[in-house]
Coordinates of N, CA and C in Angstrom, one line a residue:
X1 N 0.2 12.0 -2.1 CA -0.8 11.2 -2.7 C -1.2 10.1 -1.8
X2 N -2.4 9.7 -1.7 CA -2.8 8.6 -0.9 C -2.4 7.3 -1.5
X3 N -2.5 6.2 -0.8 CA -2.1 4.9 -1.3 C -3.1 4.5 -2.5
X4 N -2.6 4.4 -3.7 CA -3.5 4.2 -4.8 C -3.8 2.7 -5.0
X5 N -4.9 2.4 -5.7 CA -5.1 1.1 -6.2 C -4.0 0.8 -7.2
X6 N -3.9 -0.5 -7.6 CA -2.9 -0.8 -8.7 C -3.2 -0.1 -10.0
X7 N -4.5 -0.1 -10.3 CA -4.9 0.7 -11.6 C -4.5 2.2 -11.4
X8 N -4.8 2.7 -10.2 CA -4.4 4.1 -10.0 C -2.9 4.4 -10.1
X9 N -2.1 3.4 -9.6 CA -0.7 3.6 -9.6 C -0.2 3.6 -11.1
X10 N -0.8 2.7 -11.9 CA -0.5 2.7 -13.3 C -0.8 4.0 -14.0
X11 N -2.0 4.6 -13.7 CA -2.4 5.8 -14.3 C -1.4 6.9 -13.8
X12 N -1.0 7.0 -12.5 CA -0.1 8.0 -12.0 C 1.2 7.8 -12.8
X13 N 1.7 6.6 -12.9 CA 3.0 6.4 -13.6 C 2.9 6.8 -15.0
X14 N 1.8 6.5 -15.7 CA 1.7 7.0 -17.1 C 1.7 8.5 -17.2
X15 N 1.0 9.2 -16.2 CA 0.9 10.6 -16.2 C 2.3 11.2 -16.0
X16 N 3.1 10.6 -15.2 CA 4.5 11.0 -14.9 C 5.5 10.6 -16.0
X17 N 5.0 9.9 -17.0 CA 5.9 9.5 -18.1 C 6.7 8.2 -17.9
X18 N 6.4 7.4 -16.9 CA 7.1 6.2 -16.6 C 6.4 5.0 -17.3
X19 N 5.8 5.2 -18.4 CA 5.1 4.1 -19.1 C 6.0 3.0 -19.4
X20 N 5.5 1.8 -19.5 CA 6.3 0.7 -19.9 C 7.1 1.1 -21.2
X21 N 8.3 0.8 -21.2 CA 9.2 1.3 -22.3 C 8.7 0.7 -23.6
X22 N 8.7 1.5 -24.6 CA 8.4 1.1 -26.0 C 9.6 1.4 -26.8
X23 N 9.7 0.8 -28.0 CA 10.9 1.1 -28.8 C 10.9 2.5 -29.3
X24 N 9.7 3.1 -29.5 CA 9.6 4.5 -30.0 C 10.1 5.5 -29.0
X25 N 9.9 5.3 -27.7 CA 10.3 6.4 -26.8 C 10.8 5.8 -25.5
X26 N 11.7 6.6 -24.9 CA 12.2 6.1 -23.6 C 11.3 6.6 -22.4
X27 N 11.1 5.8 -21.4 CA 10.3 6.2 -20.3 C 11.1 7.0 -19.3
X28 N 10.4 7.9 -18.6 CA 11.1 8.6 -17.5 C 11.2 7.7 -16.3
X29 N 12.2 7.9 -15.5 CA 12.4 7.2 -14.3 C 11.6 7.9 -13.2
X30 N 10.8 7.2 -12.4 CA 10.0 7.8 -11.3 C 10.5 7.1 -10.0
X31 N 10.8 7.9 -9.0 CA 11.2 7.4 -7.7 C 10.0 7.5 -6.8
X32 N 9.5 6.4 -6.3 CA 8.3 6.4 -5.4 C 8.8 6.3 -4.0
X33 N 8.6 7.3 -3.2 CA 9.0 7.3 -1.8 C 7.7 7.1 -1.0
X34 N 7.5 6.0 -0.4 CA 6.3 5.7 0.4 C 6.6 6.1 1.9
X35 N 5.9 7.1 2.3 CA 6.1 7.6 3.7 C 5.1 7.0 4.7
X36 N 4.3 6.1 4.3 CA 3.3 5.5 5.2 C 3.9 4.6 6.2
X37 N 3.5 4.7 7.4 CA 4.0 3.9 8.5 C 3.2 2.6 8.8
X38 N 2.0 2.5 8.1 CA 1.2 1.4 8.3 C 1.5 0.3 7.3
X39 N 1.2 -1.0 7.7 CA 1.3 -2.1 6.8 C 0.1 -2.0 5.9
X40 N 0.4 -2.1 4.6 CA -0.6 -2.1 3.5 C -0.5 -3.4 2.8
X41 N -1.7 -4.0 2.5 CA -1.7 -5.2 1.7 C -2.8 -5.0 0.6
X42 N -2.4 -5.3 -0.6 CA -3.3 -5.2 -1.7 C -4.1 -6.5 -1.9
X43 N -5.4 -6.4 -2.1 CA -6.3 -7.5 -2.3 C -7.1 -7.2 -3.6
X44 N -7.0 -8.0 -4.6 CA -7.7 -7.7 -5.9 C -7.4 -6.3 -6.3
X45 N -6.2 -5.8 -6.2 CA -5.7 -4.5 -6.7 C -6.1 -3.3 -5.8
X46 N -6.7 -3.5 -4.7 CA -7.1 -2.4 -3.8 C -6.3 -2.5 -2.5
X47 N -5.8 -1.4 -2.0 CA -5.0 -1.4 -0.8 C -5.9 -1.5 0.5
X48 N -5.5 -2.3 1.4 CA -6.2 -2.4 2.7 C -5.2 -2.3 3.8
X49 N -5.6 -1.8 4.9 CA -4.8 -1.6 6.1 C -5.5 -2.3 7.3
X50 N -4.7 -2.7 8.3 CA -5.2 -3.3 9.5 C -5.7 -2.2 10.5
X51 N -6.8 -2.3 11.2 CA -7.3 -1.4 12.1 C -7.6 -2.1 13.4
X52 N -7.6 -1.4 14.5 CA -8.1 -1.9 15.8 C -9.6 -2.0 15.8
X53 N -10.1 -3.0 16.4 CA -11.6 -3.2 16.4 C -12.3 -2.0 17.0
X54 N -11.8 -1.5 18.1 CA -12.5 -0.4 18.8 C -12.1 1.0 18.2
X55 N -11.2 1.0 17.2 CA -10.8 2.3 16.6 C -10.7 2.2 15.1
X56 N -11.8 1.8 14.5 CA -11.7 1.5 13.0 C -11.4 2.7 12.1
X57 N -11.5 3.9 12.6 CA -11.2 5.1 11.8 C -9.7 5.6 12.1
X58 N -9.0 5.1 13.1 CA -7.7 5.6 13.4 C -6.6 4.7 12.9
X59 N -5.5 5.4 12.4 CA -4.4 4.6 11.9 C -3.7 4.0 13.1
X60 N -3.0 2.9 12.9 CA -2.2 2.2 13.9 C -0.9 3.0 14.0
X61 N -0.5 3.3 15.2 CA 0.7 4.1 15.4 C 1.9 3.2 15.6
X62 N 2.9 3.6 14.8 CA 4.2 2.9 14.9 C 5.3 3.9 14.8
X63 N 5.4 4.7 15.8 CA 6.3 5.8 15.9 C 7.8 5.3 15.8
X64 N 8.5 5.8 14.9 CA 9.9 5.4 14.8 C 10.2 4.1 14.0
X65 N 9.2 3.6 13.4 CA 9.3 2.3 12.7 C 10.2 2.5 11.4
X66 N 10.9 1.5 11.0 CA 11.7 1.6 9.8 C 11.0 0.9 8.6
X67 N 11.5 1.3 7.4 CA 10.9 0.7 6.2 C 11.0 -0.8 6.2
X68 N 12.1 -1.4 6.5 CA 12.2 -2.9 6.5 C 11.2 -3.6 7.5
X69 N 11.0 -2.9 8.7 CA 10.0 -3.5 9.6 C 8.6 -3.4 9.1
X70 N 8.2 -2.3 8.5 CA 6.9 -2.2 7.9 C 6.7 -3.2 6.8
X71 N 7.8 -3.4 6.0 CA 7.7 -4.4 4.9 C 7.6 -5.8 5.5
X72 N 8.2 -6.1 6.6 CA 8.1 -7.4 7.3 C 6.7 -7.6 7.8
X73 N 6.1 -6.5 8.4 CA 4.7 -6.5 8.9 C 3.8 -6.8 7.7
X74 N 4.0 -6.2 6.5 CA 3.2 -6.5 5.4 C 3.2 -8.0 5.0
X75 N 4.4 -8.5 4.9 CA 4.6 -9.9 4.6 C 3.9 -10.8 5.6
X76 N 4.0 -10.5 6.8 CA 3.3 -11.3 7.9 C 1.8 -11.1 7.8
X77 N 1.3 -9.9 7.5 CA -0.2 -9.7 7.3 C -0.7 -10.5 6.1
X78 N 0.1 -10.5 5.0 CA -0.2 -11.3 3.9 C -0.4 -12.8 4.2
X79 N 0.6 -13.3 5.0 CA 0.5 -14.7 5.5 C -0.7 -15.0 6.3
X80 N -1.1 -14.0 7.2 CA -2.3 -14.2 8.0 C -3.6 -14.2 7.1
X81 N -3.6 -13.3 6.1 CA -4.7 -13.2 5.2 C -4.9 -14.5 4.4
X82 N -3.8 -15.1 3.9 CA -3.8 -16.3 3.2 C -4.3 -17.5 4.1
X83 N -3.9 -17.5 5.3 CA -4.3 -18.5 6.3 C -5.8 -18.4 6.5
X84 N -6.3 -17.1 6.6 CA -7.8 -16.9 6.8 C -8.6 -17.3 5.5
X85 N -8.0 -17.0 4.4 CA -8.7 -17.4 3.1 C -8.8 -19.0 3.1
X86 N -7.8 -19.7 3.4 CA -7.8 -21.1 3.4 C -8.7 -21.7 4.5
X87 N -8.8 -21.0 5.6 CA -9.6 -21.5 6.7 C -11.1 -21.3 6.4
X88 N -11.5 -20.3 5.6 CA -12.9 -20.0 5.3 C -13.2 -20.4 3.9
X89 N -12.5 -21.3 3.3 CA -12.8 -21.7 1.9 C -12.8 -20.7 0.8
X90 N -11.9 -19.8 0.9 CA -11.7 -18.7 -0.1 C -12.5 -17.4 0.2
X91 N -13.1 -17.4 1.4 CA -13.8 -16.2 1.8 C -13.0 -15.4 2.8
X92 N -13.2 -14.1 2.7 CA -12.5 -13.1 3.6 C -13.4 -12.1 4.1
X93 N -13.4 -11.8 5.4 CA -14.2 -10.7 5.9 C -13.5 -9.4 5.8
X94 N -14.1 -8.5 5.1 CA -13.6 -7.1 4.9 C -14.5 -6.1 5.7
X95 N -14.0 -4.9 5.9 CA -14.8 -3.9 6.5 C -14.6 -2.6 5.6
X96 N -15.6 -1.8 5.4 CA -15.5 -0.6 4.7 C -16.3 0.5 5.4
X97 N -15.9 1.7 5.2 CA -16.6 2.8 5.8 C -17.6 3.3 4.8
X98 N -18.9 3.5 5.3 CA -19.9 4.0 4.4 C -20.4 5.3 5.1
X99 N -20.5 6.3 4.2 CA -20.9 7.6 4.7 C -22.4 7.8 4.3
X100 N -23.2 8.3 5.3 CA -24.6 8.6 5.1 C -24.8 10.1 5.1
X101 N -25.0 10.7 3.9 CA -25.1 12.1 3.8 C -26.3 12.7 4.5
X102 N -27.3 11.9 4.7 CA -28.5 12.5 5.4 C -28.2 12.7 6.9
X103 N -27.4 11.8 7.5 CA -27.0 11.9 8.9 C -25.7 12.5 9.1
X104 N -24.9 12.7 8.0 CA -23.5 13.2 8.1 C -22.7 12.3 9.0
X105 N -22.9 11.0 9.0 CA -22.2 10.1 9.8 C -21.7 8.9 9.0
X106 N -20.6 8.3 9.4 CA -20.0 7.1 8.8 C -20.2 5.9 9.7
X107 N -20.4 4.8 9.0 CA -20.5 3.5 9.7 C -19.6 2.5 9.1
X108 N -19.1 1.6 9.9 CA -18.2 0.6 9.4 C -19.1 -0.7 9.1
X109 N -19.0 -1.2 7.9 CA -19.9 -2.3 7.5 C -19.0 -3.4 7.1
X110 N -19.3 -4.6 7.6 CA -18.6 -5.8 7.2 C -19.2 -6.5 6.0
X111 N -18.4 -7.2 5.2 CA -18.9 -7.9 4.1 C -17.9 -9.0 3.7
X112 N -18.4 -10.2 3.2 CA -17.5 -11.3 2.8 C -17.3 -11.2 1.3
X113 N -16.1 -11.6 0.9 CA -15.7 -11.6 -0.5 C -14.9 -12.8 -0.8
X114 N -15.1 -13.4 -2.0 CA -14.3 -14.5 -2.4 C -12.9 -14.0 -2.9
X115 N -11.8 -14.6 -2.4 CA -10.5 -14.2 -2.6 C -9.6 -15.4 -3.0
X116 N -8.8 -15.2 -4.0 CA -7.8 -16.2 -4.3 C -6.4 -15.8 -3.7
X117 N -5.6 -16.8 -3.4 CA -4.3 -16.5 -2.8 C -3.5 -15.6 -3.7
X118 N -3.6 -15.7 -5.0 CA -2.8 -14.8 -5.9 C -3.4 -13.4 -5.9
X119 N -4.6 -13.1 -5.3 CA -5.1 -11.8 -5.2 C -4.4 -10.9 -4.1
X120 N -3.6 -11.6 -3.3 CA -3.1 -10.9 -2.1 C -1.6 -10.6 -2.4
X121 N -1.3 -9.3 -2.3 CA 0.1 -8.8 -2.6 C 0.6 -7.8 -1.6
X122 N 1.8 -7.8 -1.2 CA 2.4 -6.7 -0.4 C 2.7 -5.5 -1.3
X123 N 3.0 -4.4 -0.7 CA 3.3 -3.2 -1.5 C 4.6 -3.4 -2.3
X124 N 5.6 -4.0 -1.7 CA 6.8 -4.3 -2.5 C 6.5 -5.2 -3.7
X125 N 5.7 -6.2 -3.5 CA 5.3 -7.1 -4.6 C 4.6 -6.3 -5.7
X126 N 3.7 -5.4 -5.3 CA 3.0 -4.6 -6.3 C 3.9 -3.8 -7.2
X127 N 4.9 -3.1 -6.5 CA 5.8 -2.2 -7.3 C 6.8 -3.0 -8.0
X128 N 7.2 -4.1 -7.5 CA 8.1 -5.0 -8.2 C 7.5 -5.5 -9.5
X129 N 6.2 -5.9 -9.4 CA 5.5 -6.4 -10.6 C 5.3 -5.2 -11.6
X130 N 5.1 -4.0 -11.2 CA 5.0 -2.9 -12.1 C 6.4 -2.7 -12.8
X131 N 7.4 -2.8 -12.0 CA 8.8 -2.7 -12.6 C 9.0 -3.8 -13.7
X132 N 8.5 -5.0 -13.3 CA 8.6 -6.1 -14.3 C 7.8 -5.9 -15.5
X133 N 6.7 -5.1 -15.4 CA 5.9 -4.8 -16.6 C 6.5 -3.8 -17.5
X134 N 7.6 -3.2 -17.0 CA 8.4 -2.2 -17.8 C 8.3 -0.8 -17.3
X135 N 7.6 -0.5 -16.2 CA 7.5 0.8 -15.7 C 8.9 1.1 -15.1
X136 N 9.5 2.3 -15.4 CA 10.8 2.7 -15.0 C 10.7 3.3 -13.6
X137 N 10.7 2.5 -12.5 CA 10.4 3.0 -11.2 C 11.5 2.5 -10.2
X138 N 11.6 3.3 -9.2 CA 12.4 2.8 -8.0 C 11.4 3.0 -6.8
X139 N 11.2 2.0 -6.0 CA 10.3 2.1 -4.9 C 11.1 2.0 -3.6
X140 N 10.9 3.0 -2.7 CA 11.5 3.0 -1.4 C 10.5 3.3 -0.3
X141 N 10.6 2.6 0.9 CA 9.7 2.8 2.0 C 10.5 3.5 3.1
X142 N 10.1 4.8 3.4 CA 10.7 5.6 4.4 C 9.6 6.1 5.3
X143 N 9.1 5.4 6.2 CA 8.0 5.8 7.0 C 8.2 7.0 7.9
X144 N 7.3 8.0 7.8 CA 7.4 9.2 8.6 C 6.0 9.3 9.4
X145 N 6.1 9.8 10.5 CA 4.8 10.0 11.3 C 4.6 11.4 11.8
X146 N 3.4 11.8 12.0 CA 3.1 13.1 12.6 C 3.5 13.2 14.0
X147 N 3.7 12.1 14.7 CA 4.0 12.1 16.1 C 5.4 12.4 16.4
X148 N 6.3 12.5 15.4 CA 7.7 12.8 15.7 C 8.2 13.6 14.5
X149 N 9.2 14.4 14.7 CA 9.9 15.2 13.7 C 10.7 14.2 12.8
X150 N 10.9 14.5 11.6 CA 11.7 13.7 10.7 C 13.2 13.8 11.2
X151 N 13.8 12.6 11.3 CA 15.2 12.6 11.7 C 16.1 12.9 10.5
X152 N 17.4 13.2 10.9 CA 18.3 13.5 9.8 C 18.5 12.2 8.9
X153 N 18.4 11.1 9.5 CA 18.5 9.8 8.7 C 17.4 9.7 7.8
X154 N 16.2 10.1 8.1 CA 15.0 10.1 7.2 C 15.3 11.0 6.0
X155 N 15.7 12.2 6.3 CA 16.0 13.2 5.2 C 17.2 12.6 4.3
X156 N 18.2 12.1 4.9 CA 19.3 11.5 4.2 C 18.8 10.3 3.3
X157 N 17.9 9.5 3.8 CA 17.3 8.4 3.0 C 16.5 8.9 1.8
X158 N 15.8 10.0 2.0 CA 15.0 10.5 0.9 C 15.9 11.2 -0.1
X159 N 16.9 11.9 0.4 CA 17.9 12.5 -0.5 C 18.7 11.4 -1.3
X160 N 19.0 10.3 -0.7 CA 19.7 9.2 -1.3 C 18.9 8.7 -2.5
X161 N 17.6 8.6 -2.3 CA 16.7 8.1 -3.4 C 16.8 9.0 -4.6
X162 N 17.0 10.3 -4.4 CA 17.0 11.3 -5.5 C 18.3 11.2 -6.3
X163 N 19.4 10.9 -5.6 CA 20.7 11.0 -6.2 C 20.9 9.8 -7.1

């Protein structure tokens, strides 16, 4: 599954039976294993990633990166975003990809949006908040890349989550 919005994550968890616990029924435990190697920051419930200016369609490569390092990068990216919000009076410059069906091409378009500091969350903060809302989940970050084969330690980490 791709990185969902917060609303999409809630729908997925509901579908899997990890609804916030009610007195009438027990929720199922869901283990979320995030294999993404890129730093993701949620803004107003939508996930965003950092891209290189000259390669806006390509993911940033972090071959061999560990989960704690990605989470540290996300925390740092959040700090940078908050600094930018403060610098520009609550405004943030975003970019999105727009596809033109008549030309079969995509363009990257910039736009400004009003953002509050509380609108910015790391992936760990998002899933911690969902857990606090009563969703029975365990979140783990185990980044894997296409550029290298999974290591035995990666497989062990995934297996450990299951047990």
